Amino acid sequence: MNIQGNYKKIIAKEFREIVVKMKDTKDLSEKMYFFSATYGVVSRVFNLEFDPALVFTHFVLNAAGSTINGRLLALKGGQDNVVKIPEDLFDSLQKSIEKLAENIETGNKDELLKNLQKIANIAFTTTGNGYYLYQKGMLKI
């Protein structure tokens, strides 16, 4: 990732603080509120120093947030109660954010890509097909 070290540190620090906030609450909507700060901080940084890897990171985090939040809203509204939120979803998401912080800080693009794929898979479990694959054991988070 070709951004200045101080920006890498800012993102990593924010990601770690987000994880603490997510762990401190049991409310799933509140967890998603804090998660939304991940793509917020990335957006603020790429407005100051552009890097395609940051745009990709923002895109994956934003899409994951929208996907998971959509499932939470459907469940709250009593719609489509068949597809549940996997029990370990938020633990896996928090661990992945911690790893992203490390990947960004060290500039490890290969590991960054792996962790963004992990986050995409985590979010995919909240869709009909993703949940089915999760139940079959094909999609692991």
PDB file of C-alpha atoms in Angstrom:
ATOM      1  CA  MET A   1       0.000   0.000   0.000  1.00  0.00           C
ATOM      2  CA  ASN A   2       1.537   3.256  -1.129  1.00  0.00           C
ATOM      3  CA  ILE A   3       0.434   5.680   1.550  1.00  0.00           C
ATOM      4  CA  GLN A   4       2.487   7.505   4.131  1.00  0.00           C
ATOM      5  CA  GLY A   5       3.265   5.718   7.374  1.00  0.00           C
ATOM      6  CA  ASN A   6       1.332   8.217   9.463  1.00  0.00           C
ATOM      7  CA  TYR A   7      -1.861   7.445   7.509  1.00  0.00           C
ATOM      8  CA  LYS A   8      -1.282   3.718   7.945  1.00  0.00           C
ATOM      9  CA  LYS A   9      -0.959   4.280  11.697  1.00  0.00           C
ATOM     10  CA  ILE A  10      -4.151   6.359  11.782  1.00  0.00           C
ATOM     11  CA  ILE A  11      -6.161   3.626  10.057  1.00  0.00           C
ATOM     12  CA  ALA A  12      -4.661   0.850  12.199  1.00  0.00           C
ATOM     13  CA  LYS A  13      -5.296   2.784  15.423  1.00  0.00           C
ATOM     14  CA  GLU A  14      -8.910   3.491  14.443  1.00  0.00           C
ATOM     15  CA  PHE A  15      -9.514  -0.132  13.460  1.00  0.00           C
ATOM     16  CA  ARG A  16      -8.224  -1.322  16.822  1.00  0.00           C
ATOM     17  CA  GLU A  17     -10.439   1.177  18.666  1.00  0.00           C
ATOM     18  CA  ILE A  18     -13.427   0.051  16.583  1.00  0.00           C
ATOM     19  CA  VAL A  19     -12.808  -3.552  17.607  1.00  0.00           C
ATOM     20  CA  VAL A  20     -12.754  -2.551  21.288  1.00  0.00           C
ATOM     21  CA  LYS A  21     -16.075  -0.724  20.864  1.00  0.00           C
ATOM     22  CA  MET A  22     -17.611  -3.669  19.008  1.00  0.00           C
ATOM     23  CA  LYS A  23     -16.513  -6.076  21.732  1.00  0.00           C
ATOM     24  CA  ASP A  24     -17.887  -3.789  24.457  1.00  0.00           C
ATOM     25  CA  THR A  25     -21.484  -4.078  23.263  1.00  0.00           C
ATOM     26  CA  LYS A  26     -23.839  -6.997  22.852  1.00  0.00           C
ATOM     27  CA  ASP A  27     -26.266  -5.002  20.703  1.00  0.00           C
ATOM     28  CA  LEU A  28     -25.845  -6.123  17.091  1.00  0.00           C
ATOM     29  CA  SER A  29     -27.010  -2.810  15.634  1.00  0.00           C
ATOM     30  CA  GLU A  30     -24.504  -0.984  17.791  1.00  0.00           C
ATOM     31  CA  LYS A  31     -21.775  -3.374  16.633  1.00  0.00           C
ATOM     32  CA  MET A  32     -22.669  -2.459  13.042  1.00  0.00           C
ATOM     33  CA  TYR A  33     -22.627   1.235  13.914  1.00  0.00           C
ATOM     34  CA  PHE A  34     -19.028   0.883  15.102  1.00  0.00           C
ATOM     35  CA  PHE A  35     -18.142  -1.330  12.127  1.00  0.00           C
ATOM     36  CA  SER A  36     -19.291   1.441   9.785  1.00  0.00           C
ATOM     37  CA  ALA A  37     -16.420   3.551  11.104  1.00  0.00           C
ATOM     38  CA  THR A  38     -13.969   1.182   9.356  1.00  0.00           C
ATOM     39  CA  TYR A  39     -14.938   2.312   5.899  1.00  0.00           C
ATOM     40  CA  GLY A  40     -15.403   5.866   7.150  1.00  0.00           C
ATOM     41  CA  VAL A  41     -11.795   6.227   8.258  1.00  0.00           C
ATOM     42  CA  VAL A  42     -10.505   4.600   5.069  1.00  0.00           C
ATOM     43  CA  SER A  43     -12.537   7.075   3.020  1.00  0.00           C
ATOM     44  CA  ARG A  44     -11.139  10.034   4.937  1.00  0.00           C
ATOM     45  CA  VAL A  45      -7.587   8.836   4.358  1.00  0.00           C
ATOM     46  CA  PHE A  46      -7.938   8.174   0.624  1.00  0.00           C
ATOM     47  CA  ASN A  47      -9.328  11.690   0.256  1.00  0.00           C
ATOM     48  CA  LEU A  48      -5.934  12.881   1.538  1.00  0.00           C
ATOM     49  CA  GLU A  49      -3.682  10.290  -0.064  1.00  0.00           C
ATOM     50  CA  PHE A  50      -5.089   8.121  -2.810  1.00  0.00           C
ATOM     51  CA  ASP A  51      -4.223   4.453  -3.178  1.00  0.00           C
ATOM     52  CA  PRO A  52      -6.233   1.867  -5.173  1.00  0.00           C
ATOM     53  CA  ALA A  53      -5.842  -0.693  -2.361  1.00  0.00           C
ATOM     54  CA  LEU A  54      -7.558   1.742  -0.002  1.00  0.00           C
ATOM     55  CA  VAL A  55     -10.469   2.166  -2.402  1.00  0.00           C
ATOM     56  CA  PHE A  56     -10.793  -1.623  -2.626  1.00  0.00           C
ATOM     57  CA  THR A  57     -10.648  -1.891   1.179  1.00  0.00           C
ATOM     58  CA  HIS A  58     -13.350   0.766   1.494  1.00  0.00           C
ATOM     59  CA  PHE A  59     -15.524  -0.961  -1.081  1.00  0.00           C
ATOM     60  CA  VAL A  60     -15.333  -4.371   0.616  1.00  0.00           C
ATOM     61  CA  LEU A  61     -15.944  -2.944   4.112  1.00  0.00           C
ATOM     62  CA  ASN A  62     -18.853  -0.802   2.907  1.00  0.00           C
ATOM     63  CA  ALA A  63     -20.471  -3.685   1.006  1.00  0.00           C
ATOM     64  CA  ALA A  64     -19.988  -6.022   3.979  1.00  0.00           C
ATOM     65  CA  GLY A  65     -21.570  -3.473   6.295  1.00  0.00           C
ATOM     66  CA  SER A  66     -24.555  -3.004   3.986  1.00  0.00           C
ATOM     67  CA  THR A  67     -25.044  -6.745   3.562  1.00  0.00           C
ATOM     68  CA  ILE A  68     -24.896  -7.576   7.269  1.00  0.00           C
ATOM     69  CA  ASN A  69     -26.990  -4.562   8.216  1.00  0.00           C
ATOM     70  CA  GLY A  70     -29.618  -5.555   5.658  1.00  0.00           C
ATOM     71  CA  ARG A  71     -29.943  -8.956   7.318  1.00  0.00           C
ATOM     72  CA  LEU A  72     -30.205  -7.380  10.775  1.00  0.00           C
ATOM     73  CA  LEU A  73     -32.969  -5.049   9.572  1.00  0.00           C
ATOM     74  CA  ALA A  74     -34.850  -7.931   7.943  1.00  0.00           C
ATOM     75  CA  LEU A  75     -34.680  -9.957  11.144  1.00  0.00           C
ATOM     76  CA  LYS A  76     -35.784  -6.995  13.265  1.00  0.00           C
ATOM     77  CA  GLY A  77     -38.694  -6.413  10.911  1.00  0.00           C
ATOM     78  CA  GLY A  78     -39.757 -10.049  11.170  1.00  0.00           C
ATOM     79  CA  GLN A  79     -38.990 -10.670   7.504  1.00  0.00           C
ATOM     80  CA  ASP A  80     -37.153 -13.714   6.205  1.00  0.00           C
ATOM     81  CA  ASN A  81     -36.385 -15.232   9.599  1.00  0.00           C
ATOM     82  CA  VAL A  82     -34.998 -18.379   7.966  1.00  0.00           C
ATOM     83  CA  VAL A  83     -31.575 -16.825   7.336  1.00  0.00           C
ATOM     84  CA  LYS A  84     -29.985 -16.194  10.714  1.00  0.00           C
ATOM     85  CA  ILE A  85     -26.850 -14.375  11.798  1.00  0.00           C
ATOM     86  CA  PRO A  86     -24.184 -17.024  12.420  1.00  0.00           C
ATOM     87  CA  GLU A  87     -23.281 -17.136  16.105  1.00  0.00           C
ATOM     88  CA  ASP A  88     -19.588 -16.512  15.489  1.00  0.00           C
ATOM     89  CA  LEU A  89     -20.058 -13.813  12.845  1.00  0.00           C
ATOM     90  CA  PHE A  90     -19.104 -10.824  14.965  1.00  0.00           C
ATOM     91  CA  ASP A  91     -16.163 -12.573  16.615  1.00  0.00           C
ATOM     92  CA  SER A  92     -14.819 -13.438  13.169  1.00  0.00           C
ATOM     93  CA  LEU A  93     -15.482  -9.928  11.900  1.00  0.00           C
ATOM     94  CA  GLN A  94     -13.660  -8.360  14.854  1.00  0.00           C
ATOM     95  CA  LYS A  95     -10.647 -10.661  14.386  1.00  0.00           C
ATOM     96  CA  SER A  96     -10.553  -9.792  10.705  1.00  0.00           C
ATOM     97  CA  ILE A  97     -10.582  -6.067  11.438  1.00  0.00           C
ATOM     98  CA  GLU A  98      -7.673  -6.558  13.853  1.00  0.00           C
ATOM     99  CA  LYS A  99      -5.780  -8.382  11.111  1.00  0.00           C
ATOM    100  CA  LEU A 100      -6.606  -5.641   8.613  1.00  0.00           C
ATOM    101  CA  ALA A 101      -5.104  -3.107  11.007  1.00  0.00           C
ATOM    102  CA  GLU A 102      -1.892  -5.111  11.057  1.00  0.00           C
ATOM    103  CA  ASN A 103      -1.914  -5.620   7.262  1.00  0.00           C
ATOM    104  CA  ILE A 104      -2.344  -1.910   6.611  1.00  0.00           C
ATOM    105  CA  GLU A 105       0.265  -0.938   9.173  1.00  0.00           C
ATOM    106  CA  THR A 106       2.850  -3.308   7.683  1.00  0.00           C
ATOM    107  CA  GLY A 107       1.800  -2.733   4.072  1.00  0.00           C
ATOM    108  CA  ASN A 108       1.241  -6.452   3.493  1.00  0.00           C
ATOM    109  CA  LYS A 109      -1.024  -6.410   0.415  1.00  0.00           C
ATOM    110  CA  ASP A 110      -1.240 -10.210   0.121  1.00  0.00           C
ATOM    111  CA  GLU A 111      -2.549 -10.607   3.669  1.00  0.00           C
ATOM    112  CA  LEU A 112      -4.757  -7.544   3.217  1.00  0.00           C
ATOM    113  CA  LEU A 113      -6.417  -9.248   0.255  1.00  0.00           C
ATOM    114  CA  LYS A 114      -6.899 -12.489   2.215  1.00  0.00           C
ATOM    115  CA  ASN A 115      -8.522 -10.629   5.101  1.00  0.00           C
ATOM    116  CA  LEU A 116     -10.770  -8.624   2.803  1.00  0.00           C
ATOM    117  CA  GLN A 117     -11.862 -11.908   1.217  1.00  0.00           C
ATOM    118  CA  LYS A 118     -12.568 -13.238   4.715  1.00  0.00           C
ATOM    119  CA  ILE A 119     -14.747 -10.201   5.473  1.00  0.00           C
ATOM    120  CA  ALA A 120     -16.618 -10.678   2.191  1.00  0.00           C
ATOM    121  CA  ASN A 121     -17.256 -14.321   3.149  1.00  0.00           C
ATOM    122  CA  ILE A 122     -18.410 -13.305   6.624  1.00  0.00           C
ATOM    123  CA  ALA A 123     -20.923 -10.881   5.109  1.00  0.00           C
ATOM    124  CA  PHE A 124     -22.000 -13.457   2.515  1.00  0.00           C
ATOM    125  CA  THR A 125     -23.183 -15.789   5.297  1.00  0.00           C
ATOM    126  CA  THR A 126     -25.998 -13.310   5.972  1.00  0.00           C
ATOM    127  CA  THR A 127     -27.469 -13.869   2.507  1.00  0.00           C
ATOM    128  CA  GLY A 128     -29.715 -16.780   1.574  1.00  0.00           C
ATOM    129  CA  ASN A 129     -27.150 -18.627  -0.503  1.00  0.00           C
ATOM    130  CA  GLY A 130     -24.285 -17.783   1.831  1.00  0.00           C
ATOM    131  CA  TYR A 131     -26.183 -19.012   4.883  1.00  0.00           C
ATOM    132  CA  TYR A 132     -27.015 -22.248   3.063  1.00  0.00           C
ATOM    133  CA  LEU A 133     -23.329 -22.787   2.233  1.00  0.00           C
ATOM    134  CA  TYR A 134     -22.435 -21.934   5.830  1.00  0.00           C
ATOM    135  CA  GLN A 135     -24.923 -24.525   7.122  1.00  0.00           C
ATOM    136  CA  LYS A 136     -23.451 -27.134   4.736  1.00  0.00           C
ATOM    137  CA  GLY A 137     -19.986 -26.368   6.108  1.00  0.00           C
ATOM    138  CA  MET A 138     -18.677 -25.180   2.757  1.00  0.00           C
ATOM    139  CA  LEU A 139     -18.375 -21.535   3.807  1.00  0.00           C
ATOM    140  CA  LYS A 140     -16.359 -21.086   6.949  1.00  0.00           C
ATOM    141  CA  ILE A 141     -15.946 -17.887   8.845  1.00  0.00           C
TER     142      ILE A 141
END
